[in-house]
Protein backbone atom coordinates (compact mmCIF):
# COMPACT_ATOMS: atom_id res chain seq x y z
CA UNK A 1 0.00 0.00 0.00
CA UNK A 2 2.88 2.34 0.75
CA UNK A 3 4.14 2.00 -2.84
CA UNK A 4 0.81 3.26 -4.18
CA UNK A 5 0.29 6.16 -1.78
CA UNK A 6 3.17 8.43 -0.85
CA UNK A 7 1.01 10.11 1.82
CA UNK A 8 0.29 6.83 3.58
CA UNK A 9 0.81 6.81 7.35
CA UNK A 10 0.60 4.02 9.89
CA UNK A 11 -2.90 3.70 11.31
CA UNK A 12 -1.94 2.25 14.71
CA UNK A 13 0.68 3.27 17.24
CA UNK A 14 2.92 0.63 18.77
CA UNK A 15 1.16 1.15 22.13
CA UNK A 16 -2.26 0.45 20.59
CA UNK A 17 -0.90 -2.64 18.82
CA UNK A 18 0.56 -3.91 22.09
CA UNK A 19 -2.69 -3.32 23.98
CA UNK A 20 -4.64 -5.12 21.26
CA UNK A 21 -2.42 -8.19 21.46
CA UNK A 22 -2.33 -8.11 25.27
CA UNK A 23 -6.13 -7.96 25.46
CA UNK A 24 -6.42 -10.80 22.97
CA UNK A 25 -3.98 -13.02 24.88
CA UNK A 26 -5.59 -12.22 28.24
CA UNK A 27 -9.04 -13.07 26.87
CA UNK A 28 -7.80 -16.42 25.57
CA UNK A 29 -6.07 -17.20 28.87
CA UNK A 30 -9.14 -16.26 30.89
CA UNK A 31 -11.36 -18.45 28.75
CA UNK A 32 -9.16 -21.52 28.95
CA UNK A 33 -8.44 -21.06 32.67
CA UNK A 34 -12.20 -20.99 33.14
CA UNK A 35 -12.63 -24.15 31.07
CA UNK A 36 -9.82 -25.86 33.01
CA UNK A 37 -11.43 -25.01 36.37
CA UNK A 38 -14.93 -25.95 35.22
CA UNK A 39 -16.30 -28.83 37.26
CA UNK A 40 -17.96 -30.69 34.41
CA UNK A 41 -17.14 -33.91 32.52
CA UNK A 42 -14.26 -33.82 30.07
CA UNK A 43 -16.68 -33.92 27.12
CA UNK A 44 -18.28 -30.63 28.25
CA UNK A 45 -14.87 -29.02 28.79
CA UNK A 46 -13.82 -30.18 25.32
CA UNK A 47 -16.97 -28.76 23.77
CA UNK A 48 -16.33 -25.35 25.34
CA UNK A 49 -12.63 -25.45 24.43
CA UNK A 50 -13.31 -26.28 20.77
CA UNK A 51 -16.09 -23.68 20.65
CA UNK A 52 -13.69 -21.07 22.01
CA UNK A 53 -10.97 -22.03 19.54
CA UNK A 54 -13.45 -21.80 16.65
CA UNK A 55 -14.60 -18.38 17.85
CA UNK A 56 -11.01 -17.12 18.01
CA UNK A 57 -10.15 -18.34 14.52
CA UNK A 58 -13.38 -17.03 12.98
CA UNK A 59 -12.80 -13.59 14.57
CA UNK A 60 -9.29 -13.42 13.10
CA UNK A 61 -10.48 -14.46 9.64
CA UNK A 62 -13.39 -11.99 9.72
CA UNK A 63 -11.09 -9.15 10.78
CA UNK A 64 -8.65 -9.95 7.96
CA UNK A 65 -11.43 -10.19 5.39
CA UNK A 66 -12.95 -6.85 6.40
CA UNK A 67 -9.54 -5.15 6.37
CA UNK A 68 -8.64 -6.58 2.97
CA UNK A 69 -11.98 -5.52 1.48
CA UNK A 70 -11.53 -1.97 2.80
CA UNK A 71 -8.00 -1.79 1.40
CA UNK A 72 -9.30 -3.04 -1.96
CA UNK A 73 -11.95 -0.30 -1.95
CA UNK A 74 -9.30 2.35 -1.25
CA UNK A 75 -7.10 0.98 -4.03
CA UNK A 76 -10.01 0.87 -6.50
CA UNK A 77 -10.98 4.46 -5.64
CA UNK A 78 -7.41 5.68 -6.09
CA UNK A 79 -7.20 3.95 -9.49
CA UNK A 80 -10.45 5.60 -10.62
CA UNK A 81 -9.07 9.04 -9.79
CA UNK A 82 -5.89 8.44 -11.80
CA UNK A 83 -7.72 7.44 -14.98
mmCIF file of C-alpha atoms in Angstrom:
data_model
loop_
_atom_site.group_PDB
_atom_site.id
_atom_site.type_symbol
_atom_site.label_atom_id
_atom_site.label_comp_id
_atom_site.label_asym_id
_atom_site.label_seq_id
_atom_site.Cartn_x
_atom_site.Cartn_y
_atom_site.Cartn_z
ATOM 1 C CA UNK A 1 0.000 0.000 0.000
ATOM 2 C CA UNK A 2 2.884 2.341 0.747
ATOM 3 C CA UNK A 3 4.143 1.995 -2.840
ATOM 4 C CA UNK A 4 0.805 3.256 -4.176
ATOM 5 C CA UNK A 5 0.291 6.159 -1.782
ATOM 6 C CA UNK A 6 3.167 8.426 -0.853
ATOM 7 C CA UNK A 7 1.011 10.113 1.823
ATOM 8 C CA UNK A 8 0.292 6.833 3.583
ATOM 9 C CA UNK A 9 0.806 6.814 7.348
ATOM 10 C CA UNK A 10 0.596 4.022 9.894
ATOM 11 C CA UNK A 11 -2.897 3.704 11.313
ATOM 12 C CA UNK A 12 -1.939 2.254 14.707
ATOM 13 C CA UNK A 13 0.676 3.271 17.236
ATOM 14 C CA UNK A 14 2.917 0.632 18.772
ATOM 15 C CA UNK A 15 1.157 1.148 22.133
ATOM 16 C CA UNK A 16 -2.260 0.454 20.591
ATOM 17 C CA UNK A 17 -0.903 -2.637 18.824
ATOM 18 C CA UNK A 18 0.565 -3.909 22.087
ATOM 19 C CA UNK A 19 -2.689 -3.319 23.977
ATOM 20 C CA UNK A 20 -4.642 -5.120 21.259
ATOM 21 C CA UNK A 21 -2.416 -8.186 21.458
ATOM 22 C CA UNK A 22 -2.326 -8.105 25.268
ATOM 23 C CA UNK A 23 -6.125 -7.960 25.457
ATOM 24 C CA UNK A 24 -6.424 -10.805 22.967
ATOM 25 C CA UNK A 25 -3.977 -13.019 24.882
ATOM 26 C CA UNK A 26 -5.593 -12.217 28.238
ATOM 27 C CA UNK A 27 -9.037 -13.069 26.869
ATOM 28 C CA UNK A 28 -7.800 -16.422 25.572
ATOM 29 C CA UNK A 29 -6.071 -17.199 28.867
ATOM 30 C CA UNK A 30 -9.143 -16.255 30.892
ATOM 31 C CA UNK A 31 -11.365 -18.453 28.746
ATOM 32 C CA UNK A 32 -9.157 -21.521 28.947
ATOM 33 C CA UNK A 33 -8.442 -21.064 32.671
ATOM 34 C CA UNK A 34 -12.201 -20.985 33.136
ATOM 35 C CA UNK A 35 -12.626 -24.154 31.069
ATOM 36 C CA UNK A 36 -9.822 -25.862 33.011
ATOM 37 C CA UNK A 37 -11.433 -25.011 36.370
ATOM 38 C CA UNK A 38 -14.929 -25.947 35.219
ATOM 39 C CA UNK A 39 -16.300 -28.834 37.263
ATOM 40 C CA UNK A 40 -17.958 -30.686 34.407
ATOM 41 C CA UNK A 41 -17.136 -33.905 32.524
ATOM 42 C CA UNK A 42 -14.260 -33.821 30.067
ATOM 43 C CA UNK A 43 -16.680 -33.917 27.120
ATOM 44 C CA UNK A 44 -18.282 -30.634 28.254
ATOM 45 C CA UNK A 45 -14.874 -29.021 28.785
ATOM 46 C CA UNK A 46 -13.816 -30.182 25.324
ATOM 47 C CA UNK A 47 -16.972 -28.763 23.770
ATOM 48 C CA UNK A 48 -16.332 -25.348 25.336
ATOM 49 C CA UNK A 49 -12.632 -25.448 24.427
ATOM 50 C CA UNK A 50 -13.312 -26.283 20.766
ATOM 51 C CA UNK A 51 -16.090 -23.683 20.647
ATOM 52 C CA UNK A 52 -13.688 -21.072 22.013
ATOM 53 C CA UNK A 53 -10.969 -22.028 19.536
ATOM 54 C CA UNK A 54 -13.449 -21.803 16.654
ATOM 55 C CA UNK A 55 -14.597 -18.384 17.848
ATOM 56 C CA UNK A 56 -11.009 -17.121 18.011
ATOM 57 C CA UNK A 57 -10.155 -18.343 14.518
ATOM 58 C CA UNK A 58 -13.376 -17.031 12.985
ATOM 59 C CA UNK A 59 -12.797 -13.587 14.574
ATOM 60 C CA UNK A 60 -9.292 -13.422 13.097
ATOM 61 C CA UNK A 61 -10.480 -14.464 9.642
ATOM 62 C CA UNK A 62 -13.388 -11.994 9.716
ATOM 63 C CA UNK A 63 -11.089 -9.151 10.779
ATOM 64 C CA UNK A 64 -8.651 -9.949 7.959
ATOM 65 C CA UNK A 65 -11.430 -10.185 5.387
ATOM 66 C CA UNK A 66 -12.947 -6.853 6.398
ATOM 67 C CA UNK A 67 -9.541 -5.151 6.374
ATOM 68 C CA UNK A 68 -8.638 -6.583 2.965
ATOM 69 C CA UNK A 69 -11.985 -5.523 1.483
ATOM 70 C CA UNK A 70 -11.535 -1.967 2.803
ATOM 71 C CA UNK A 71 -8.000 -1.791 1.399
ATOM 72 C CA UNK A 72 -9.295 -3.036 -1.957
ATOM 73 C CA UNK A 73 -11.948 -0.299 -1.952
ATOM 74 C CA UNK A 74 -9.302 2.346 -1.247
ATOM 75 C CA UNK A 75 -7.097 0.982 -4.030
ATOM 76 C CA UNK A 76 -10.009 0.871 -6.503
ATOM 77 C CA UNK A 77 -10.977 4.456 -5.645
ATOM 78 C CA UNK A 78 -7.408 5.678 -6.093
ATOM 79 C CA UNK A 79 -7.203 3.952 -9.495
ATOM 80 C CA UNK A 80 -10.448 5.601 -10.621
ATOM 81 C CA UNK A 81 -9.075 9.043 -9.785
ATOM 82 C CA UNK A 82 -5.894 8.444 -11.801
ATOM 83 C CA UNK A 83 -7.724 7.436 -14.984
#
